[in-house]
Amino acid sequence: MSYSDYPDVYLPSYLFFQNLSRNFEQLRRIFDLLPIGVMATDINGVIIYYNRAHGKIDNLKPQEVLGRPEPEVFGYPEVSPGIMRSCQKMGRPILGFMCPYFTRKEPQRTITGAYWVFPLFGADKKVVGSVCFTMHLTEDQKPETTRHLMWPDYLTASKSGKKIVGENPQLLKAVSLAKTRADSPSAVMISGETGTGKELFARTIHNSSSRAKAPFLAINCAAIPVNLLEGLLFGTTRGSFTGAVDRPGLFAEADGGTVYLDEIDSMPMELQPKLLRVLQEMKVSRLGSSVEKKLDVKIISSIGTPIQEVLVRGKMRLDLFYRLAVIVINVPALRERMDDLDELANYFIARYNKQLGKNVLDFDTEAKKWLKKYSWPGNVRELENLIAGSINMVDRETILTRAHLPEHYLYTIELQEEEGRTNFEGVPEPERLGRPLAEPGPVPGRPLTEPDRPLRPAPEPARVIDEAARQFQEEEKDALRRHLRESAGRLNLAAAALGISRQMLRYKMKKYGLSRYEFLPKLGR
């Protein structure tokens, strides 16, 4: 094979790969003689070299592969976003990594391979591509050949659990803060809406710290009654109350490790002073005992509402809040990082393909449009559950379509379009989709026929937005207008008066079609 055979398509990539060696043709001949697969991609993931051995393994021809993005040709059920892209993102080799991959051409082939992947660097020392050496492992070769191979600890695959997925700048900033402050003894508070992955951030902090091998214990402060929560946190002694037994509390059990207090803003007020004392003294005594135990734990907490709202509404004692919020990490909502939607979808598809034994590749174009019209109130957790449900609906199909999406989900999007509630940042004004929600009347000149009816009946629980909700929206819009007018369009002042964050104010302004320029002082009058 030679790139000169396809100059109109592959010449830019060929020139790039030619720079890898002063004698490219000699290097190419060597690679073509190797009994293992060799493939190279540029920084955009486009395949720029593909040797003969790889073609034999995959049953593919060079013209079917060269010049195409790697994800269009190959899929990795256990790894997201793929072997070569992972190597480029990390900027370091992946050595002796094993996992299956499949070809997307029909009939599909699934191959188990062992990979040695190396990043390629340009003159400015920046990553410009990657090259992968692939050894095909047959069933009889696996036991003998793979004994020395290991899963690299720096490459997270779905078999090792959940991970933070995405490249949105806000998300990357939060991840960087979580990892770089992991060994700080100071308490960390994670702020984010439900379903954004706050516990995942807490585990990332724990796993990135020197406490990684010690216990990570989590408790939801909103899910446990106050009479039980105190005993679970601090421990109990026999006889301290009816039925009490000698049992260490969460803080004692996590000694040397991390305690994660989820939804700390929902902790009962009467328990907060006791928690504050423990955090101040770093000592704990069980209920019914005066013996104190010194603690060595990292404290991570989370709240599901904006910090300003927690403080304004008095959900937490200020002294406890200041003790817990030494380091604050803000996890963005999914609607604020829609640029990560495709990568998240691919990650969850790969996970549930493995769990459910399916072979789904992606959503089709129409289904993706629907995904990007939705405001995702349940955030990443909702997306994960939707994809799991959609893959359960698949029989032999390899592409998810609108037909695989839950009926109530599609109807919710239509309602949002009716109310104009899909204009969040990053998504263009949606076009009106579907049929009218109300039953249409007969078309003049011909009888009412079946096609004139709505595509589907409205689900009963979500059929009508009640008058109370509409009234609340009107009152909220009026309040926004009033405070924006009083603050002369200064968002910081308006947000403070409303008791919400500036970010939440901007979101609500978008929701109601308000612009700060309407409220700026008029000049020349």
Coordinates of C-alpha atoms in Angstrom, one line a residue:
M1 CA 0.0 0.0 0.0
S2 CA 1.1 3.6 -0.6
Y3 CA -0.3 7.0 0.2
S4 CA 0.5 8.0 -3.4
D5 CA -2.3 5.8 -4.5
Y6 CA -4.8 8.1 -2.8
P7 CA -3.2 11.6 -3.1
D8 CA -6.4 13.6 -3.2
V9 CA -7.7 12.2 0.1
Y10 CA -4.6 11.3 2.1
L11 CA -1.9 13.7 1.0
P12 CA -2.1 16.0 4.1
S13 CA -2.0 13.0 6.4
Y14 CA 0.8 11.4 4.3
L15 CA 2.9 14.6 4.6
F16 CA 2.5 14.5 8.4
F17 CA 3.4 10.9 8.8
Q18 CA 6.4 11.4 6.4
N19 CA 7.9 13.6 9.0
L20 CA 8.2 10.7 11.4
S21 CA 11.3 9.5 9.5
R22 CA 13.7 10.9 7.0
N23 CA 13.2 7.6 5.1
F24 CA 9.5 7.0 5.2
E25 CA 9.4 4.3 2.5
Q26 CA 12.0 2.2 4.3
L27 CA 10.1 2.5 7.6
R28 CA 6.8 1.7 5.8
R29 CA 8.3 -1.5 4.3
I30 CA 9.6 -2.6 7.7
F31 CA 6.1 -2.1 9.2
D32 CA 4.5 -4.0 6.4
L33 CA 6.8 -7.0 7.1
L34 CA 5.9 -7.1 10.7
P35 CA 3.5 -10.0 11.8
I36 CA 1.6 -7.6 14.1
G37 CA -0.8 -4.8 13.3
V38 CA 0.6 -1.3 13.1
M39 CA -1.8 1.7 12.9
A40 CA -1.1 5.5 13.2
T41 CA -3.5 8.4 13.7
D42 CA -3.0 12.1 13.6
I43 CA -4.1 14.5 16.4
N44 CA -7.7 14.5 15.1
G45 CA -7.9 10.7 15.3
V46 CA -7.7 10.2 11.5
I47 CA -6.0 7.0 10.5
I48 CA -2.9 7.9 8.5
Y49 CA -1.1 4.5 8.4
Y50 CA -2.4 0.9 8.4
N51 CA -0.1 -2.0 7.7
R52 CA -0.8 -5.3 5.9
A53 CA -0.9 -7.4 9.1
H54 CA -3.6 -5.2 10.6
G55 CA -5.6 -5.6 7.4
K56 CA -5.4 -9.4 7.6
I57 CA -6.5 -9.3 11.3
D58 CA -9.5 -7.1 10.6
N59 CA -10.4 -8.3 7.1
L60 CA -10.3 -4.7 5.8
K61 CA -8.6 -3.0 2.9
P62 CA -6.5 0.1 3.2
Q63 CA -8.9 2.2 1.2
E64 CA -11.6 1.3 3.7
V65 CA -9.5 2.6 6.6
L66 CA -7.1 5.3 5.6
G67 CA -8.3 8.9 6.0
R68 CA -11.2 8.0 8.2
P69 CA -11.5 8.7 12.0
E70 CA -10.6 5.7 14.1
P71 CA -14.1 5.6 15.8
E72 CA -15.7 5.2 12.4
V73 CA -13.7 2.0 11.8
F74 CA -13.2 0.5 15.2
G75 CA -15.0 0.3 18.5
Y76 CA -13.8 -0.6 22.0
P77 CA -16.6 -2.0 24.2
E78 CA -14.5 -1.7 27.4
V79 CA -12.7 1.6 26.8
S80 CA -13.8 5.1 26.2
P81 CA -12.8 7.2 24.3
G82 CA -10.6 4.5 22.7
I83 CA -7.0 3.3 23.0
M84 CA -5.3 5.8 20.7
R85 CA -7.2 8.8 21.8
S86 CA -6.6 7.9 25.5
C87 CA -2.8 7.7 24.7
Q88 CA -2.9 11.2 23.1
K89 CA -4.8 12.7 25.9
M90 CA -2.4 11.3 28.5
G91 CA 0.7 12.0 26.5
R92 CA 2.4 8.8 27.6
P93 CA 2.6 5.2 26.3
I94 CA 0.1 2.5 27.1
L95 CA 2.0 -0.8 27.3
G96 CA 0.7 -4.3 27.2
F97 CA -3.0 -3.4 27.4
M98 CA -5.6 -6.0 26.6
C99 CA -9.2 -5.6 25.6
P100 CA -11.5 -6.6 22.7
Y101 CA -12.3 -4.3 19.8
F102 CA -14.7 -4.7 16.9
T103 CA -14.8 -3.5 13.3
R104 CA -17.8 -1.5 12.2
K105 CA -18.0 -2.9 8.7
E106 CA -20.5 -5.6 8.1
P107 CA -20.1 -8.5 8.9
Q108 CA -18.6 -7.2 12.1
R109 CA -15.6 -8.9 13.6
T110 CA -14.7 -8.9 17.3
I111 CA -11.0 -9.3 18.0
T112 CA -9.1 -9.6 21.3
G113 CA -5.9 -7.7 21.1
A114 CA -2.9 -6.7 23.2
Y115 CA -1.7 -3.1 22.5
W116 CA 1.4 -1.1 22.8
V117 CA 0.5 2.6 22.0
F118 CA 2.9 5.5 21.8
P119 CA 2.2 9.2 21.5
L120 CA 3.9 11.1 18.7
F121 CA 5.4 14.5 19.4
G122 CA 6.0 17.4 17.1
A123 CA 8.8 19.9 17.1
D124 CA 7.1 22.0 19.7
K125 CA 6.9 19.0 22.0
K126 CA 3.1 18.8 21.7
V127 CA 1.3 15.6 20.9
V128 CA 0.5 15.4 17.1
G129 CA -0.7 11.8 16.8
S130 CA -0.1 8.2 18.0
V131 CA 1.0 4.9 16.8
C132 CA -0.4 1.5 18.0
F133 CA 1.2 -2.0 17.7
T134 CA -1.5 -4.6 18.0
M135 CA -1.0 -8.3 18.6
H136 CA -4.0 -10.5 17.8
L137 CA -4.7 -12.9 20.6
T138 CA -6.4 -16.2 19.6
E139 CA -8.1 -18.4 22.1
D140 CA -5.3 -20.9 22.3
Q141 CA -2.7 -18.1 22.6
K142 CA -4.3 -16.1 25.5
P143 CA -3.3 -18.2 28.5
E144 CA 0.4 -18.4 27.5
T145 CA 0.9 -15.1 25.8
T146 CA -0.9 -12.7 28.2
R147 CA 0.6 -13.8 31.5
H148 CA 2.9 -10.8 31.6
L149 CA 0.4 -8.2 30.5
M150 CA -1.2 -5.8 32.9
W151 CA -4.0 -3.3 32.9
P152 CA -2.2 0.1 33.3
D153 CA -3.4 1.8 36.4
Y154 CA -3.6 5.2 34.6
L155 CA -6.0 3.9 31.9
T156 CA -9.5 3.7 33.3
A157 CA -11.8 1.2 31.6
S158 CA -15.4 0.4 32.3
K159 CA -14.4 -2.9 34.0
S160 CA -12.8 -0.9 36.8
G161 CA -15.9 1.2 37.6
K162 CA -17.3 4.6 36.9
K163 CA -15.1 7.5 35.9
I164 CA -15.5 11.2 35.1
V165 CA -16.1 11.6 31.4
G166 CA -15.8 14.9 29.4
E167 CA -13.6 17.7 28.2
N168 CA -15.7 20.7 29.0
P169 CA -13.5 23.5 30.5
Q170 CA -15.7 23.9 33.6
L171 CA -15.6 20.1 34.2
L172 CA -11.8 19.9 33.7
K173 CA -11.3 22.8 36.1
A174 CA -13.3 20.9 38.7
V175 CA -11.4 17.7 38.1
S176 CA -8.1 19.4 38.3
L177 CA -9.0 21.1 41.6
A178 CA -10.2 17.7 43.0
K179 CA -6.9 16.0 42.1
T180 CA -4.5 18.7 43.0
R181 CA -6.0 19.3 46.4
A182 CA -6.6 15.7 47.2
D183 CA -3.8 15.5 49.8
S184 CA -4.7 18.7 51.5
P185 CA -6.0 18.1 55.1
S186 CA -8.6 20.8 54.6
A187 CA -12.3 19.9 54.2
V188 CA -13.8 19.9 50.7
M189 CA -17.4 20.8 49.8
I190 CA -18.7 19.7 46.4
S191 CA -21.6 21.8 45.0
G192 CA -23.8 20.5 42.2
E193 CA -27.3 19.6 41.1
T194 CA -28.6 16.1 41.7
G195 CA -27.2 13.6 39.2
T196 CA -24.0 15.6 38.3
G197 CA -21.7 13.0 39.9
K198 CA -20.7 14.6 43.2
E199 CA -19.9 11.3 44.8
L200 CA -17.8 10.4 41.8
F201 CA -15.8 13.6 42.5
A202 CA -15.5 12.6 46.2
R203 CA -14.1 9.2 45.2
T204 CA -11.7 10.9 42.8
I205 CA -10.4 13.0 45.6
H206 CA -10.0 10.0 47.8
N207 CA -8.4 7.8 45.1
S208 CA -5.9 10.6 44.2
S209 CA -4.7 11.1 47.7
S210 CA -2.3 9.2 50.0
R211 CA -5.5 7.8 51.8
A212 CA -6.5 5.8 48.7
K213 CA -5.9 2.4 50.4
A214 CA -7.8 3.4 53.5
P215 CA -11.6 3.3 53.8
F216 CA -13.9 5.6 51.9
L217 CA -17.3 5.7 53.7
A218 CA -20.3 7.7 52.5
I219 CA -23.6 8.5 54.2
N220 CA -26.6 10.4 52.9
C221 CA -27.6 12.9 55.5
A222 CA -31.1 13.3 54.1
A223 CA -32.0 9.7 53.9
I224 CA -31.6 8.7 57.6
P225 CA -33.8 9.9 60.5
V226 CA -32.0 12.1 63.0
N227 CA -32.3 9.5 65.9
L228 CA -30.4 7.0 63.8
L229 CA -28.0 9.4 62.0
E230 CA -26.3 10.5 65.2
G231 CA -25.5 6.9 66.2
L232 CA -24.3 6.0 62.7
L233 CA -21.9 9.0 62.6
F234 CA -20.5 8.8 66.1
G235 CA -21.1 5.2 67.3
T236 CA -23.1 3.8 70.2
T237 CA -22.4 2.0 73.5
R238 CA -24.5 -0.8 75.0
G239 CA -27.2 0.6 77.2
S240 CA -27.1 4.2 76.0
F241 CA -30.7 3.7 74.7
T242 CA -33.1 0.8 74.3
G243 CA -31.6 -1.8 72.0
A244 CA -28.2 -0.1 71.7
V245 CA -25.1 -2.2 71.1
D246 CA -21.4 -1.4 71.1
R247 CA -20.7 -0.2 67.6
P248 CA -18.2 2.2 66.2
G249 CA -19.5 5.2 64.2
L250 CA -18.7 6.2 60.6
F251 CA -15.9 8.5 61.7
A252 CA -14.1 5.8 63.7
E253 CA -14.5 3.2 61.0
A254 CA -13.0 5.5 58.4
D255 CA -9.9 6.2 60.5
G256 CA -7.0 7.0 58.1
G257 CA -9.4 7.4 55.2
T258 CA -12.3 9.6 54.0
V259 CA -15.8 10.4 55.2
Y260 CA -18.2 11.6 52.6
L261 CA -21.3 13.5 53.9
D262 CA -23.8 13.7 51.1
E263 CA -26.5 16.3 51.1
I264 CA -25.0 17.9 54.2
D265 CA -27.5 20.8 53.8
S266 CA -30.3 18.4 54.7
M267 CA -28.8 17.4 58.1
P268 CA -31.2 18.2 60.9
M269 CA -30.3 21.5 62.7
E270 CA -30.1 19.8 66.1
L271 CA -27.3 17.5 65.0
Q272 CA -25.2 20.2 63.3
P273 CA -23.6 21.6 66.5
K274 CA -22.5 18.1 67.5
L275 CA -20.9 17.5 64.1
L276 CA -19.2 21.0 64.3
R277 CA -17.6 20.0 67.6
V278 CA -16.2 16.8 66.2
L279 CA -14.8 18.6 63.2
Q280 CA -13.2 21.3 65.4
E281 CA -11.6 18.9 67.9
M282 CA -11.1 16.0 65.5
K283 CA -12.2 13.8 68.3
V284 CA -15.4 11.7 68.6
S285 CA -17.1 9.9 71.5
R286 CA -19.8 7.3 71.1
L287 CA -23.3 7.9 72.4
G288 CA -23.5 7.1 76.1
S289 CA -19.7 7.2 76.5
S290 CA -17.3 9.9 77.7
V291 CA -14.2 8.3 76.1
E292 CA -13.0 10.3 73.1
K293 CA -11.2 8.8 70.1
K294 CA -8.8 11.0 68.1
L295 CA -9.7 11.1 64.4
D296 CA -7.6 11.0 61.3
V297 CA -10.0 11.4 58.4
K298 CA -10.5 13.6 55.4
I299 CA -13.9 15.3 55.4
I300 CA -15.8 15.7 52.1
S301 CA -19.3 17.0 52.0
S302 CA -21.8 17.9 49.2
I303 CA -24.8 20.1 48.7
G304 CA -27.4 19.8 45.9
T305 CA -28.5 23.5 45.8
P306 CA -26.4 26.6 45.1
I307 CA -24.3 27.8 48.0
Q308 CA -26.0 31.2 48.1
E309 CA -29.4 29.5 48.5
V310 CA -28.1 27.3 51.3
L311 CA -26.9 30.4 53.2
V312 CA -29.9 32.6 52.5
R313 CA -32.4 30.0 53.5
G314 CA -30.5 29.1 56.7
K315 CA -30.2 25.4 55.9
M316 CA -26.9 25.2 57.6
R317 CA -25.2 26.8 60.6
L318 CA -22.7 29.3 59.2
D319 CA -19.9 28.1 61.5
L320 CA -20.4 24.5 60.2
F321 CA -20.6 25.7 56.6
Y322 CA -17.3 27.6 57.0
R323 CA -15.7 24.6 58.6
L324 CA -16.8 22.3 55.7
A325 CA -16.3 24.7 52.7
V326 CA -12.6 25.4 53.0
I327 CA -12.2 24.1 49.5
V328 CA -15.2 24.4 47.2
I329 CA -15.6 22.4 44.0
N330 CA -18.5 23.4 41.7
V331 CA -19.6 20.5 39.4
P332 CA -21.4 21.9 36.3
A333 CA -24.8 20.6 35.3
L334 CA -25.1 18.6 32.1
R335 CA -27.0 21.5 30.3
E336 CA -23.9 23.6 31.0
R337 CA -21.6 21.2 29.3
M338 CA -23.6 19.9 26.3
D339 CA -20.3 19.6 24.4
D340 CA -19.7 16.5 26.4
L341 CA -23.0 14.9 25.5
D342 CA -21.6 12.7 22.7
E343 CA -18.6 11.4 24.7
L344 CA -20.9 10.6 27.7
A345 CA -23.3 8.8 25.4
N346 CA -20.5 6.7 23.9
Y347 CA -19.2 5.9 27.4
F348 CA -22.5 4.7 28.7
I349 CA -23.3 2.8 25.4
A350 CA -20.0 0.9 25.8
R351 CA -20.7 0.1 29.5
Y352 CA -24.3 -1.2 28.9
N353 CA -23.2 -3.1 25.8
K354 CA -21.0 -5.1 28.0
Q355 CA -23.6 -5.5 30.8
L356 CA -26.5 -6.4 28.5
G357 CA -24.6 -8.3 25.8
K358 CA -25.6 -5.8 23.1
N359 CA -23.7 -4.4 20.2
V360 CA -25.0 -0.8 19.9
L361 CA -22.7 1.7 18.1
D362 CA -24.3 5.0 18.5
F363 CA -27.5 7.2 18.3
D364 CA -28.7 8.1 14.8
T365 CA -28.8 11.8 13.7
E366 CA -32.4 12.3 14.6
A367 CA -32.1 10.8 18.0
K368 CA -29.1 13.0 18.8
K369 CA -31.1 16.1 17.9
W370 CA -33.7 15.0 20.5
L371 CA -31.0 14.5 23.1
K372 CA -29.6 18.0 22.5
K373 CA -33.1 19.6 22.8
Y374 CA -33.6 18.3 26.3
S375 CA -32.6 20.3 29.4
W376 CA -31.6 17.2 31.4
P377 CA -32.9 18.1 34.9
G378 CA -31.5 14.8 36.2
N379 CA -28.1 15.5 34.6
V380 CA -25.7 12.7 33.9
R381 CA -27.6 10.2 36.0
E382 CA -30.7 10.8 33.8
L383 CA -28.7 10.4 30.6
E384 CA -27.2 7.1 31.9
N385 CA -30.6 5.7 32.8
L386 CA -32.1 6.8 29.5
I387 CA -29.3 5.0 27.6
A388 CA -29.6 1.9 29.7
G389 CA -33.3 1.8 29.0
S390 CA -32.8 2.4 25.3
I391 CA -30.3 -0.4 25.0
N392 CA -32.7 -2.7 26.7
M393 CA -35.2 -2.0 23.9
V394 CA -32.7 -3.1 21.2
D395 CA -33.0 -6.5 19.7
R396 CA -30.5 -6.8 16.9
E397 CA -30.2 -3.2 15.9
T398 CA -26.8 -1.5 16.2
I399 CA -28.0 2.1 16.0
L400 CA -30.3 3.7 18.6
T401 CA -33.2 5.7 17.0
R402 CA -36.0 7.9 18.3
A403 CA -38.1 4.8 18.5
H404 CA -35.9 3.4 21.3
L405 CA -36.3 6.5 23.4
P406 CA -38.9 6.3 26.2
E407 CA -42.3 7.7 25.3
H408 CA -42.5 10.0 28.4
Y409 CA -39.1 11.4 27.6
L410 CA -40.1 12.5 24.1
Y411 CA -43.3 14.0 25.4
T412 CA -41.4 16.0 28.0
I413 CA -39.3 17.5 25.2
E414 CA -42.4 18.5 23.3
L415 CA -43.8 20.1 26.4
Q416 CA -40.5 22.0 26.9
E417 CA -40.7 23.2 23.3
E418 CA -44.3 24.4 23.9
E419 CA -43.1 26.4 26.9
G420 CA -39.9 27.6 25.2
R421 CA -37.7 25.9 27.8
T422 CA -35.0 24.4 25.6
N423 CA -33.1 27.6 24.9
F424 CA -30.2 26.8 27.3
E425 CA -26.6 27.7 26.4
G426 CA -25.0 25.8 23.5
V427 CA -28.3 24.6 21.9
P428 CA -29.9 26.6 19.1
E429 CA -33.5 27.7 19.1
P430 CA -35.4 24.4 18.5
E431 CA -37.7 24.0 15.6
R432 CA -41.3 23.0 16.3
L433 CA -41.4 19.2 16.2
G434 CA -44.2 16.7 16.2
R435 CA -47.9 17.4 16.1
P436 CA -50.0 19.9 18.1
L437 CA -50.6 18.7 21.7
A438 CA -54.3 19.4 21.4
E439 CA -56.6 17.3 19.3
P440 CA -56.8 19.0 15.9
G441 CA -60.1 19.7 14.3
P442 CA -61.2 18.5 10.8
V443 CA -59.4 19.9 7.8
P444 CA -61.9 21.9 5.7
G445 CA -63.1 20.0 2.6
R446 CA -62.3 16.5 3.8
P447 CA -63.2 14.2 6.8
L448 CA -61.0 13.7 9.8
T449 CA -58.9 10.7 9.1
E450 CA -56.4 8.8 11.3
P451 CA -53.3 10.6 10.1
D452 CA -54.8 13.9 11.3
R453 CA -54.6 12.7 14.9
P454 CA -51.5 13.2 17.1
L455 CA -48.7 10.8 16.8
R456 CA -49.3 9.4 20.3
P457 CA -51.7 10.1 23.2
A458 CA -50.4 12.3 25.9
P459 CA -49.3 10.3 29.0
E460 CA -51.8 11.1 31.7
P461 CA -49.5 12.1 34.5
A462 CA -47.9 14.8 32.4
R463 CA -50.9 15.8 30.3
V464 CA -51.4 19.3 31.5
I465 CA -49.2 21.9 33.3
D466 CA -51.4 23.0 36.1
E467 CA -52.4 26.6 36.6
A468 CA -50.3 26.9 39.8
A469 CA -47.1 26.1 37.9
R470 CA -48.0 28.7 35.3
Q471 CA -48.7 31.3 38.0
F472 CA -45.4 30.5 39.7
Q473 CA -43.5 31.1 36.4
E474 CA -45.2 34.4 35.9
E475 CA -44.3 35.5 39.4
E476 CA -40.7 34.4 39.0
K477 CA -40.4 36.3 35.7
D478 CA -41.9 39.5 37.3
A479 CA -39.4 39.1 40.3
L480 CA -36.5 38.8 37.8
R481 CA -37.7 41.9 35.9
R482 CA -38.1 43.9 39.1
H483 CA -34.7 43.2 40.6
L484 CA -32.9 43.6 37.2
R485 CA -34.6 47.0 36.9
E486 CA -33.7 48.1 40.4
S487 CA -30.1 47.0 39.9
A488 CA -29.9 48.7 36.5
G489 CA -28.9 45.5 34.8
R490 CA -26.1 44.6 37.2
L491 CA -26.3 40.9 37.5
N492 CA -24.3 40.5 40.7
L493 CA -26.6 42.9 42.6
A494 CA -29.8 41.3 41.1
A495 CA -28.6 37.8 41.9
A496 CA -27.8 38.8 45.5
A497 CA -31.2 40.4 46.0
L498 CA -32.9 37.2 44.6
G499 CA -30.7 34.9 46.8
I500 CA -29.4 32.9 43.8
S501 CA -26.1 32.6 42.0
R502 CA -25.1 34.8 39.1
Q503 CA -25.0 31.6 37.0
M504 CA -28.5 30.6 38.0
L505 CA -29.7 34.2 37.3
R506 CA -28.3 34.0 33.7
Y507 CA -30.0 30.6 33.2
K508 CA -33.4 32.0 34.4
M509 CA -33.0 35.0 32.2
K510 CA -32.5 32.7 29.2
K511 CA -35.4 30.7 30.2
Y512 CA -37.7 33.7 30.2
G513 CA -36.1 35.5 27.2
L514 CA -34.8 38.4 29.3
S515 CA -31.7 40.5 28.3
R516 CA -29.7 42.6 30.7
Y517 CA -29.5 45.3 28.1
E518 CA -33.2 46.0 28.6
F519 CA -32.4 47.2 32.1
L520 CA -29.3 49.3 31.5
P521 CA -29.6 53.1 32.1
K522 CA -30.5 54.9 28.9
L523 CA -27.9 57.4 27.7
G524 CA -28.6 60.9 26.3
R525 CA -31.8 61.5 28.3

